[in-house]
Short mmCIF file of C-alpha atoms and ligand atoms in Angstrom, two decimals:
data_model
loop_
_atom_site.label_atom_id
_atom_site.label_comp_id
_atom_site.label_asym_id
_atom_site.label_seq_id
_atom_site.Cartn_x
_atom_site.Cartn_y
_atom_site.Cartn_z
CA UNK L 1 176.30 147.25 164.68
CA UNK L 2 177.54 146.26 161.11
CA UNK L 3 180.48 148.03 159.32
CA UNK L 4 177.81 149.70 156.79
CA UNK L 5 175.87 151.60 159.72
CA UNK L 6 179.16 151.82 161.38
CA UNK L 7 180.27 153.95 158.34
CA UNK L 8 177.01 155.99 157.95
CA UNK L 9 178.00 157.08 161.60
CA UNK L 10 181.60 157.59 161.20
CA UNK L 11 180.35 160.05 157.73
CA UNK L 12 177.83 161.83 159.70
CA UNK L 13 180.46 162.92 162.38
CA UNK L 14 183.09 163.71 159.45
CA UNK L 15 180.98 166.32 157.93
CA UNK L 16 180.57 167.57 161.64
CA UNK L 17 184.30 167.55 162.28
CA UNK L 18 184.72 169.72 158.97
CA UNK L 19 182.15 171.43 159.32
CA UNK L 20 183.16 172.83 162.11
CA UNK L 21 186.90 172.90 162.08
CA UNK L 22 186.28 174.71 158.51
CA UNK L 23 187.75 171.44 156.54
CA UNK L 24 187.79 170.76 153.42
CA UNK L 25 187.79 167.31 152.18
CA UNK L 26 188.66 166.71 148.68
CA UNK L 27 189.54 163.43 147.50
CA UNK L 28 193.25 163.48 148.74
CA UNK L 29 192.51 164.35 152.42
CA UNK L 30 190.88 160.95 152.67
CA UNK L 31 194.05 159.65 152.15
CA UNK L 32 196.78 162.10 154.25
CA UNK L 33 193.95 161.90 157.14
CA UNK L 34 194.88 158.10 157.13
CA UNK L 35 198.68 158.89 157.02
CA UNK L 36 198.39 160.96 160.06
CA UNK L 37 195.82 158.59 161.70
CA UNK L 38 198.06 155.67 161.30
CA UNK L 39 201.11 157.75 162.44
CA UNK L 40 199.09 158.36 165.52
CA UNK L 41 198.24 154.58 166.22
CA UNK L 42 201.79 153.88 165.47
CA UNK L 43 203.25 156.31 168.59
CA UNK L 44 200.44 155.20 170.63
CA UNK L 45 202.19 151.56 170.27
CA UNK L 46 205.85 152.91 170.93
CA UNK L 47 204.45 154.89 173.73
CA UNK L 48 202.59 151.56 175.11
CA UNK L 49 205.97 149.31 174.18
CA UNK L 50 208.25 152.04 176.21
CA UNK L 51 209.95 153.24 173.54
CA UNK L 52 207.98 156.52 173.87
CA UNK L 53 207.41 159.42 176.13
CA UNK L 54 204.91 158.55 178.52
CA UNK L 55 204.16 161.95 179.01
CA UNK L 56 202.79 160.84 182.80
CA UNK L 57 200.14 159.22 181.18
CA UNK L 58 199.63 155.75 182.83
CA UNK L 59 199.41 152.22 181.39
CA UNK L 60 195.84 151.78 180.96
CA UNK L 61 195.44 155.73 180.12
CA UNK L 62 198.22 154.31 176.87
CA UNK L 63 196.28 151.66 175.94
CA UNK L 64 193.25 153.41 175.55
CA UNK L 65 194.89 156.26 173.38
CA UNK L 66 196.25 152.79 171.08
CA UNK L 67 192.51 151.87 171.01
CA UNK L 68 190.91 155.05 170.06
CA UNK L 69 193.43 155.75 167.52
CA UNK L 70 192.83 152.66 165.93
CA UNK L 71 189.01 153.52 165.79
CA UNK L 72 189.86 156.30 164.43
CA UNK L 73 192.03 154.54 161.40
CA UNK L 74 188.83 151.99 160.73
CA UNK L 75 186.78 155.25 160.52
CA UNK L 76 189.96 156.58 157.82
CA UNK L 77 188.74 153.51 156.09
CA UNK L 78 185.20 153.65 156.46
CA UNK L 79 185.81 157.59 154.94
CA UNK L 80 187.46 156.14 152.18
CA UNK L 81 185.05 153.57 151.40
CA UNK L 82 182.43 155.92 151.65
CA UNK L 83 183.97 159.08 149.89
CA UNK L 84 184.89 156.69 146.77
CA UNK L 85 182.05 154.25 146.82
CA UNK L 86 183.79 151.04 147.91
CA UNK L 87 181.69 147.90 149.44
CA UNK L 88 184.46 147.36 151.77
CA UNK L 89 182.51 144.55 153.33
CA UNK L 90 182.45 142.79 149.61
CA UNK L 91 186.12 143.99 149.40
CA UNK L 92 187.06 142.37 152.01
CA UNK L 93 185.40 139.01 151.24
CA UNK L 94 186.59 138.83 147.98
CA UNK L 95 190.35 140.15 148.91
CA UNK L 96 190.26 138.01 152.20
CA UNK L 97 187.49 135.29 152.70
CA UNK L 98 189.25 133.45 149.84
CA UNK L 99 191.34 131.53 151.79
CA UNK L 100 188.82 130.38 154.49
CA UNK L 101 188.32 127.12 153.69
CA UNK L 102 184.30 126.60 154.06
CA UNK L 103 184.36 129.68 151.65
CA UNK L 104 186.48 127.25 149.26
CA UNK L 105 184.29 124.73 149.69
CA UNK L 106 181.09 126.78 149.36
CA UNK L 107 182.44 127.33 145.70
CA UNK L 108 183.28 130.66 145.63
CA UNK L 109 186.91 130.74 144.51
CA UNK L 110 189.55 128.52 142.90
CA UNK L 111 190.34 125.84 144.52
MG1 MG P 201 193.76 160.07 165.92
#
């Protein structure tokens, strides 16, 4: 699946989510939603690196909660990019892809 059908996905289930938890997103909930997201993927990691509560949770139960919660930051993103009409896929290449080499070569930056 590609990050543009990805994000079609992720927007479908956001207007779900506030639909039904009576949400309103205006433009700065895109933003505090990512806050809290990435606070969550953050204690996920100190909870995985012992320097959490484990909260009887086991290892493997801890590394799944760090993997959803970074899905759910890439679908922060993805809400983002779709709220404000960002190509985050051209984004990216243009803010990243630079410094590959073969896209050097291929003549699409300074060299
Ligand atoms: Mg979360």
């Amino acid at each position: 699946m590609d990050l543009r059908r990805i994000q079609v996905k992720v927007e479908a289930v956001s207007r779900i989510y506030a639909r039904n938890c009576d949400v309103r997103r205006d433009d700065d909930w895109y933003f505090l939603k990512m806050q809290e997201e990435t606070g969550e993927l953050l204690q996920a990691w100190l909870r995985l690196t012992s320097r959490g509560r484990h909260k009887g949770d086991t290892e493997a139960q801890i590394r799944l909660q760090l993997e959803d919660e970074l899905a759910d930051c890439l679908a922060q993103v993805l809400l983002i990019a779709e709220r404000f009409e960002i190509d985050v896929e051209k984004a990216t290449e243009r803010k990243w892809f630079k410094y590959l080499p073969e896209y050097k070569h291929a003549g699409n930056a300074d060299e």
